[in-house]
Amino acid sequence: MSKATYYHAGCPVCVEAERALLPLLDSTLKVEVVHLGEQSPRIAEAKAAGVRSVPALVVDGQVLHLNFGAAIGDLQ
Amino acid sequence: MSKATYYHAGCPVCVEAERALLPLLDSTLKVEVVHLGEQSPRIAEAKAAGVRSVPALVVDGQVLHLNFGAAIGDLQ
């Protein structure tokens, strides 16, 4: 199964989307949860993956922006 | 397991998000895929559920807007 990365910034929209989405995912999918507010060195990685806002789920090079919590540019 | 509804409008963003997300979901989750361009009577149902744009996944009363394909108002 794939590996996915859930990027968020601890915002209410991020927390709500995480609560709604993550339990729906296949249990064999390994999801790494990255709080970009606390791990700012990883913002560049998220941007390189195509993340424009958080929360977002990146899997196999595809970005799913979930609702809208904050623009990635506002996290820097 | 819950029942989810994936609302879309056949747009490229909708198709891409469907391809990226649906295979990640737990196989016991029953997902109904609704093409609002072809099933316009269901636009009202989507709006009532809180869908503001497509594609969107609605599950247990929560709406996850995925990327941005089209505003729901533009489908009517």
JSON list of C-alpha atoms in Angstrom, two decimals:
[
{"chain": "A", "resi": 1, "resn": "MET", "atom": "CA", "xyz": [0.00, 0.00, 0.00]},
{"chain": "A", "resi": 2, "resn": "SER", "atom": "CA", "xyz": [1.06, 3.58, -0.48]},
{"chain": "A", "resi": 3, "resn": "LYS", "atom": "CA", "xyz": [2.44, 5.99, 2.03]},
{"chain": "A", "resi": 4, "resn": "ALA", "atom": "CA", "xyz": [0.61, 9.25, 2.52]},
{"chain": "A", "resi": 5, "resn": "THR", "atom": "CA", "xyz": [1.50, 12.49, 4.23]},
{"chain": "A", "resi": 6, "resn": "TYR", "atom": "CA", "xyz": [-1.12, 14.66, 5.91]},
{"chain": "A", "resi": 7, "resn": "TYR", "atom": "CA", "xyz": [0.15, 18.23, 6.18]},
{"chain": "A", "resi": 8, "resn": "HIS", "atom": "CA", "xyz": [-1.61, 20.55, 8.56]},
{"chain": "A", "resi": 9, "resn": "ALA", "atom": "CA", "xyz": [-1.04, 23.56, 10.78]},
{"chain": "A", "resi": 10, "resn": "GLY", "atom": "CA", "xyz": [-3.10, 22.74, 13.83]},
{"chain": "A", "resi": 11, "resn": "CYS", "atom": "CA", "xyz": [-5.93, 25.03, 12.68]},
{"chain": "A", "resi": 12, "resn": "PRO", "atom": "CA", "xyz": [-9.57, 24.14, 13.40]},
{"chain": "A", "resi": 13, "resn": "VAL", "atom": "CA", "xyz": [-10.22, 23.26, 9.75]},
{"chain": "A", "resi": 14, "resn": "CYS", "atom": "CA", "xyz": [-7.12, 21.04, 9.81]},
{"chain": "A", "resi": 15, "resn": "VAL", "atom": "CA", "xyz": [-8.20, 19.22, 12.94]},
{"chain": "A", "resi": 16, "resn": "GLU", "atom": "CA", "xyz": [-11.74, 18.71, 11.67]},
{"chain": "A", "resi": 17, "resn": "ALA", "atom": "CA", "xyz": [-10.58, 17.38, 8.30]},
{"chain": "A", "resi": 18, "resn": "GLU", "atom": "CA", "xyz": [-8.12, 15.05, 9.98]},
{"chain": "A", "resi": 19, "resn": "ARG", "atom": "CA", "xyz": [-10.87, 13.69, 12.22]},
{"chain": "A", "resi": 20, "resn": "ALA", "atom": "CA", "xyz": [-13.20, 13.22, 9.26]},
{"chain": "A", "resi": 21, "resn": "LEU", "atom": "CA", "xyz": [-10.78, 11.77, 6.75]},
{"chain": "A", "resi": 22, "resn": "LEU", "atom": "CA", "xyz": [-8.15, 9.70, 8.48]},
{"chain": "A", "resi": 23, "resn": "PRO", "atom": "CA", "xyz": [-10.56, 7.13, 9.96]},
{"chain": "A", "resi": 24, "resn": "LEU", "atom": "CA", "xyz": [-11.94, 6.53, 6.46]},
{"chain": "A", "resi": 25, "resn": "LEU", "atom": "CA", "xyz": [-8.61, 5.56, 4.98]},
{"chain": "A", "resi": 26, "resn": "ASP", "atom": "CA", "xyz": [-7.58, 1.99, 4.41]},
{"chain": "A", "resi": 27, "resn": "SER", "atom": "CA", "xyz": [-5.85, 0.75, 7.54]},
{"chain": "A", "resi": 28, "resn": "THR", "atom": "CA", "xyz": [-2.91, -0.55, 5.50]},
{"chain": "A", "resi": 29, "resn": "LEU", "atom": "CA", "xyz": [-2.14, 2.98, 4.30]},
{"chain": "A", "resi": 30, "resn": "LYS", "atom": "CA", "xyz": [0.68, 4.46, 6.36]},
{"chain": "A", "resi": 31, "resn": "VAL", "atom": "CA", "xyz": [-0.14, 8.10, 7.02]},
{"chain": "A", "resi": 32, "resn": "GLU", "atom": "CA", "xyz": [2.47, 10.45, 8.39]},
{"chain": "A", "resi": 33, "resn": "VAL", "atom": "CA", "xyz": [0.92, 13.49, 10.04]},
{"chain": "A", "resi": 34, "resn": "VAL", "atom": "CA", "xyz": [3.10, 16.60, 9.74]},
{"chain": "A", "resi": 35, "resn": "HIS", "atom": "CA", "xyz": [2.31, 19.78, 11.69]},
{"chain": "A", "resi": 36, "resn": "LEU", "atom": "CA", "xyz": [3.96, 22.48, 9.60]},
{"chain": "A", "resi": 37, "resn": "GLY", "atom": "CA", "xyz": [3.61, 25.02, 12.38]},
{"chain": "A", "resi": 38, "resn": "GLU", "atom": "CA", "xyz": [5.86, 22.88, 14.55]},
{"chain": "A", "resi": 39, "resn": "GLN", "atom": "CA", "xyz": [8.02, 21.46, 11.76]},
{"chain": "A", "resi": 40, "resn": "SER", "atom": "CA", "xyz": [8.63, 24.52, 9.64]},
{"chain": "A", "resi": 41, "resn": "PRO", "atom": "CA", "xyz": [11.70, 23.04, 7.92]},
{"chain": "A", "resi": 42, "resn": "ARG", "atom": "CA", "xyz": [9.26, 20.71, 6.16]},
{"chain": "A", "resi": 43, "resn": "ILE", "atom": "CA", "xyz": [7.28, 23.57, 4.57]},
{"chain": "A", "resi": 44, "resn": "ALA", "atom": "CA", "xyz": [9.69, 23.49, 1.62]},
{"chain": "A", "resi": 45, "resn": "GLU", "atom": "CA", "xyz": [9.04, 19.77, 1.19]},
{"chain": "A", "resi": 46, "resn": "ALA", "atom": "CA", "xyz": [5.28, 20.35, 1.21]},
{"chain": "A", "resi": 47, "resn": "LYS", "atom": "CA", "xyz": [5.56, 23.17, -1.32]},
{"chain": "A", "resi": 48, "resn": "ALA", "atom": "CA", "xyz": [7.73, 21.02, -3.57]},
{"chain": "A", "resi": 49, "resn": "ALA", "atom": "CA", "xyz": [5.04, 18.33, -3.44]},
{"chain": "A", "resi": 50, "resn": "GLY", "atom": "CA", "xyz": [2.51, 20.88, -4.70]},
{"chain": "A", "resi": 51, "resn": "VAL", "atom": "CA", "xyz": [0.80, 21.79, -1.43]},
{"chain": "A", "resi": 52, "resn": "ARG", "atom": "CA", "xyz": [-0.69, 25.27, -1.69]},
{"chain": "A", "resi": 53, "resn": "SER", "atom": "CA", "xyz": [-2.84, 25.22, 1.43]},
{"chain": "A", "resi": 54, "resn": "VAL", "atom": "CA", "xyz": [-3.41, 23.11, 4.50]},
{"chain": "A", "resi": 55, "resn": "PRO", "atom": "CA", "xyz": [-4.81, 20.69, 5.34]},
{"chain": "A", "resi": 56, "resn": "ALA", "atom": "CA", "xyz": [-3.63, 18.55, 2.45]},
{"chain": "A", "resi": 57, "resn": "LEU", "atom": "CA", "xyz": [-3.03, 14.88, 1.87]},
{"chain": "A", "resi": 58, "resn": "VAL", "atom": "CA", "xyz": [-0.17, 13.94, -0.44]},
{"chain": "A", "resi": 59, "resn": "VAL", "atom": "CA", "xyz": [-0.06, 10.43, -1.79]},
{"chain": "A", "resi": 60, "resn": "ASP", "atom": "CA", "xyz": [1.87, 9.02, -4.74]},
{"chain": "A", "resi": 61, "resn": "GLY", "atom": "CA", "xyz": [2.73, 12.51, -5.95]},
{"chain": "A", "resi": 62, "resn": "GLN", "atom": "CA", "xyz": [-0.88, 13.67, -5.94]},
{"chain": "A", "resi": 63, "resn": "VAL", "atom": "CA", "xyz": [-2.09, 16.46, -3.68]},
{"chain": "A", "resi": 64, "resn": "LEU", "atom": "CA", "xyz": [-5.58, 16.57, -2.24]},
{"chain": "A", "resi": 65, "resn": "HIS", "atom": "CA", "xyz": [-6.30, 19.93, -0.67]},
{"chain": "A", "resi": 66, "resn": "LEU", "atom": "CA", "xyz": [-8.99, 19.42, 1.93]},
{"chain": "A", "resi": 67, "resn": "ASN", "atom": "CA", "xyz": [-11.26, 22.35, 2.64]},
{"chain": "A", "resi": 68, "resn": "PHE", "atom": "CA", "xyz": [-9.15, 25.42, 3.38]},
{"chain": "A", "resi": 69, "resn": "GLY", "atom": "CA", "xyz": [-7.38, 26.11, 6.64]},
{"chain": "A", "resi": 70, "resn": "ALA", "atom": "CA", "xyz": [-4.49, 28.33, 5.68]},
{"chain": "A", "resi": 71, "resn": "ALA", "atom": "CA", "xyz": [-2.38, 29.18, 2.66]},
{"chain": "A", "resi": 72, "resn": "ILE", "atom": "CA", "xyz": [1.06, 27.60, 2.80]},
{"chain": "A", "resi": 73, "resn": "GLY", "atom": "CA", "xyz": [2.61, 31.02, 2.25]},
{"chain": "A", "resi": 74, "resn": "ASP", "atom": "CA", "xyz": [1.09, 32.19, 5.52]},
{"chain": "A", "resi": 75, "resn": "LEU", "atom": "CA", "xyz": [2.94, 29.51, 7.48]},
{"chain": "A", "resi": 76, "resn": "GLN", "atom": "CA", "xyz": [6.41, 30.80, 6.72]},
{"chain": "B", "resi": 1, "resn": "MET", "atom": "CA", "xyz": [-18.84, 1.46, 8.64]},
{"chain": "B", "resi": 2, "resn": "SER", "atom": "CA", "xyz": [-20.18, 4.77, 7.40]},
{"chain": "B", "resi": 3, "resn": "LYS", "atom": "CA", "xyz": [-21.68, 5.59, 4.06]},
{"chain": "B", "resi": 4, "resn": "ALA", "atom": "CA", "xyz": [-20.08, 8.36, 2.06]},
{"chain": "B", "resi": 5, "resn": "THR", "atom": "CA", "xyz": [-21.15, 10.35, -0.96]},
{"chain": "B", "resi": 6, "resn": "TYR", "atom": "CA", "xyz": [-18.68, 11.65, -3.51]},
{"chain": "B", "resi": 7, "resn": "TYR", "atom": "CA", "xyz": [-20.19, 14.59, -5.40]},
{"chain": "B", "resi": 8, "resn": "HIS", "atom": "CA", "xyz": [-18.54, 15.63, -8.62]},
{"chain": "B", "resi": 9, "resn": "ALA", "atom": "CA", "xyz": [-19.29, 17.21, -11.96]},
{"chain": "B", "resi": 10, "resn": "GLY", "atom": "CA", "xyz": [-17.13, 15.20, -14.32]},
{"chain": "B", "resi": 11, "resn": "CYS", "atom": "CA", "xyz": [-14.49, 17.94, -14.42]},
{"chain": "B", "resi": 12, "resn": "PRO", "atom": "CA", "xyz": [-10.77, 17.08, -14.71]},
{"chain": "B", "resi": 13, "resn": "VAL", "atom": "CA", "xyz": [-10.14, 18.07, -11.08]},
{"chain": "B", "resi": 14, "resn": "CYS", "atom": "CA", "xyz": [-13.07, 15.87, -10.04]},
{"chain": "B", "resi": 15, "resn": "VAL", "atom": "CA", "xyz": [-11.81, 12.86, -11.97]},
{"chain": "B", "resi": 16, "resn": "GLU", "atom": "CA", "xyz": [-8.26, 13.27, -10.67]},
{"chain": "B", "resi": 17, "resn": "ALA", "atom": "CA", "xyz": [-9.37, 13.60, -7.05]},
{"chain": "B", "resi": 18, "resn": "GLU", "atom": "CA", "xyz": [-11.65, 10.59, -7.39]},
{"chain": "B", "resi": 19, "resn": "ARG", "atom": "CA", "xyz": [-8.77, 8.54, -8.78]},
{"chain": "B", "resi": 20, "resn": "ALA", "atom": "CA", "xyz": [-6.46, 9.68, -6.00]},
{"chain": "B", "resi": 21, "resn": "LEU", "atom": "CA", "xyz": [-8.82, 9.41, -3.05]},
{"chain": "B", "resi": 22, "resn": "LEU", "atom": "CA", "xyz": [-11.26, 6.58, -3.56]},
{"chain": "B", "resi": 23, "resn": "PRO", "atom": "CA", "xyz": [-8.66, 3.80, -3.71]},
{"chain": "B", "resi": 24, "resn": "LEU", "atom": "CA", "xyz": [-7.28, 5.01, -0.37]},
{"chain": "B", "resi": 25, "resn": "LEU", "atom": "CA", "xyz": [-10.56, 4.60, 1.45]},
{"chain": "B", "resi": 26, "resn": "ASP", "atom": "CA", "xyz": [-11.35, 1.66, 3.66]},
{"chain": "B", "resi": 27, "resn": "SER", "atom": "CA", "xyz": [-12.94, -1.02, 1.52]},
{"chain": "B", "resi": 28, "resn": "THR", "atom": "CA", "xyz": [-15.82, -1.42, 3.96]},
{"chain": "B", "resi": 29, "resn": "LEU", "atom": "CA", "xyz": [-16.86, 2.20, 3.39]},
{"chain": "B", "resi": 30, "resn": "LYS", "atom": "CA", "xyz": [-19.72, 2.34, 0.94]},
{"chain": "B", "resi": 31, "resn": "VAL", "atom": "CA", "xyz": [-19.16, 5.29, -1.38]},
{"chain": "B", "resi": 32, "resn": "GLU", "atom": "CA", "xyz": [-21.91, 6.54, -3.64]},
{"chain": "B", "resi": 33, "resn": "VAL", "atom": "CA", "xyz": [-20.55, 8.56, -6.57]},
{"chain": "B", "resi": 34, "resn": "VAL", "atom": "CA", "xyz": [-22.95, 11.28, -7.73]},
{"chain": "B", "resi": 35, "resn": "HIS", "atom": "CA", "xyz": [-22.35, 13.21, -10.95]},
{"chain": "B", "resi": 36, "resn": "LEU", "atom": "CA", "xyz": [-24.23, 16.45, -10.35]},
{"chain": "B", "resi": 37, "resn": "GLY", "atom": "CA", "xyz": [-24.01, 17.41, -14.00]},
{"chain": "B", "resi": 38, "resn": "GLU", "atom": "CA", "xyz": [-26.05, 14.34, -14.85]},
{"chain": "B", "resi": 39, "resn": "GLN", "atom": "CA", "xyz": [-28.15, 14.25, -11.69]},
{"chain": "B", "resi": 40, "resn": "SER", "atom": "CA", "xyz": [-29.02, 17.89, -11.24]},
{"chain": "B", "resi": 41, "resn": "PRO", "atom": "CA", "xyz": [-32.00, 17.20, -8.96]},
{"chain": "B", "resi": 42, "resn": "ARG", "atom": "CA", "xyz": [-29.44, 16.13, -6.37]},
{"chain": "B", "resi": 43, "resn": "ILE", "atom": "CA", "xyz": [-27.70, 19.52, -6.34]},
{"chain": "B", "resi": 44, "resn": "ALA", "atom": "CA", "xyz": [-30.14, 20.67, -3.66]},
{"chain": "B", "resi": 45, "resn": "GLU", "atom": "CA", "xyz": [-29.24, 17.65, -1.54]},
{"chain": "B", "resi": 46, "resn": "ALA", "atom": "CA", "xyz": [-25.53, 18.41, -1.91]},
{"chain": "B", "resi": 47, "resn": "LYS", "atom": "CA", "xyz": [-26.05, 22.06, -0.99]},
{"chain": "B", "resi": 48, "resn": "ALA", "atom": "CA", "xyz": [-28.10, 21.07, 2.03]},
{"chain": "B", "resi": 49, "resn": "ALA", "atom": "CA", "xyz": [-25.23, 18.83, 3.13]},
{"chain": "B", "resi": 50, "resn": "GLY", "atom": "CA", "xyz": [-22.90, 21.83, 3.02]},
{"chain": "B", "resi": 51, "resn": "VAL", "atom": "CA", "xyz": [-21.21, 21.23, -0.33]},
{"chain": "B", "resi": 52, "resn": "ARG", "atom": "CA", "xyz": [-19.97, 24.53, -1.76]},
{"chain": "B", "resi": 53, "resn": "SER", "atom": "CA", "xyz": [-17.77, 23.18, -4.53]},
{"chain": "B", "resi": 54, "resn": "VAL", "atom": "CA", "xyz": [-17.00, 19.92, -6.26]},
{"chain": "B", "resi": 55, "resn": "PRO", "atom": "CA", "xyz": [-15.42, 17.50, -5.91]},
{"chain": "B", "resi": 56, "resn": "ALA", "atom": "CA", "xyz": [-16.50, 16.87, -2.33]},
{"chain": "B", "resi": 57, "resn": "LEU", "atom": "CA", "xyz": [-16.85, 13.88, -0.08]},
{"chain": "B", "resi": 58, "resn": "VAL", "atom": "CA", "xyz": [-19.68, 13.94, 2.45]},
{"chain": "B", "resi": 59, "resn": "VAL", "atom": "CA", "xyz": [-19.55, 11.47, 5.30]},
{"chain": "B", "resi": 60, "resn": "ASP", "atom": "CA", "xyz": [-21.43, 11.47, 8.58]},
{"chain": "B", "resi": 61, "resn": "GLY", "atom": "CA", "xyz": [-22.56, 15.04, 8.04]},
{"chain": "B", "resi": 62, "resn": "GLN", "atom": "CA", "xyz": [-19.06, 16.33, 7.41]},
{"chain": "B", "resi": 63, "resn": "VAL", "atom": "CA", "xyz": [-18.00, 17.81, 4.10]},
{"chain": "B", "resi": 64, "resn": "LEU", "atom": "CA", "xyz": [-14.50, 17.48, 2.72]},
{"chain": "B", "resi": 65, "resn": "HIS", "atom": "CA", "xyz": [-14.00, 19.76, -0.26]},
{"chain": "B", "resi": 66, "resn": "LEU", "atom": "CA", "xyz": [-11.21, 18.26, -2.36]},
{"chain": "B", "resi": 67, "resn": "ASN", "atom": "CA", "xyz": [-9.16, 20.70, -4.38]},
{"chain": "B", "resi": 68, "resn": "PHE", "atom": "CA", "xyz": [-11.45, 22.89, -6.44]},
{"chain": "B", "resi": 69, "resn": "GLY", "atom": "CA", "xyz": [-13.19, 21.85, -9.63]},
{"chain": "B", "resi": 70, "resn": "ALA", "atom": "CA", "xyz": [-16.28, 24.05, -9.77]},
{"chain": "B", "resi": 71, "resn": "ALA", "atom": "CA", "xyz": [-18.48, 26.05, -7.46]},
{"chain": "B", "resi": 72, "resn": "ILE", "atom": "CA", "xyz": [-21.79, 24.36, -6.77]},
{"chain": "B", "resi": 73, "resn": "GLY", "atom": "CA", "xyz": [-23.60, 27.52, -7.87]},
{"chain": "B", "resi": 74, "resn": "ASP", "atom": "CA", "xyz": [-22.12, 27.13, -11.33]},
{"chain": "B", "resi": 75, "resn": "LEU", "atom": "CA", "xyz": [-23.74, 23.71, -11.78]},
{"chain": "B", "resi": 76, "resn": "GLN", "atom": "CA", "xyz": [-27.29, 24.95, -11.64]}
]
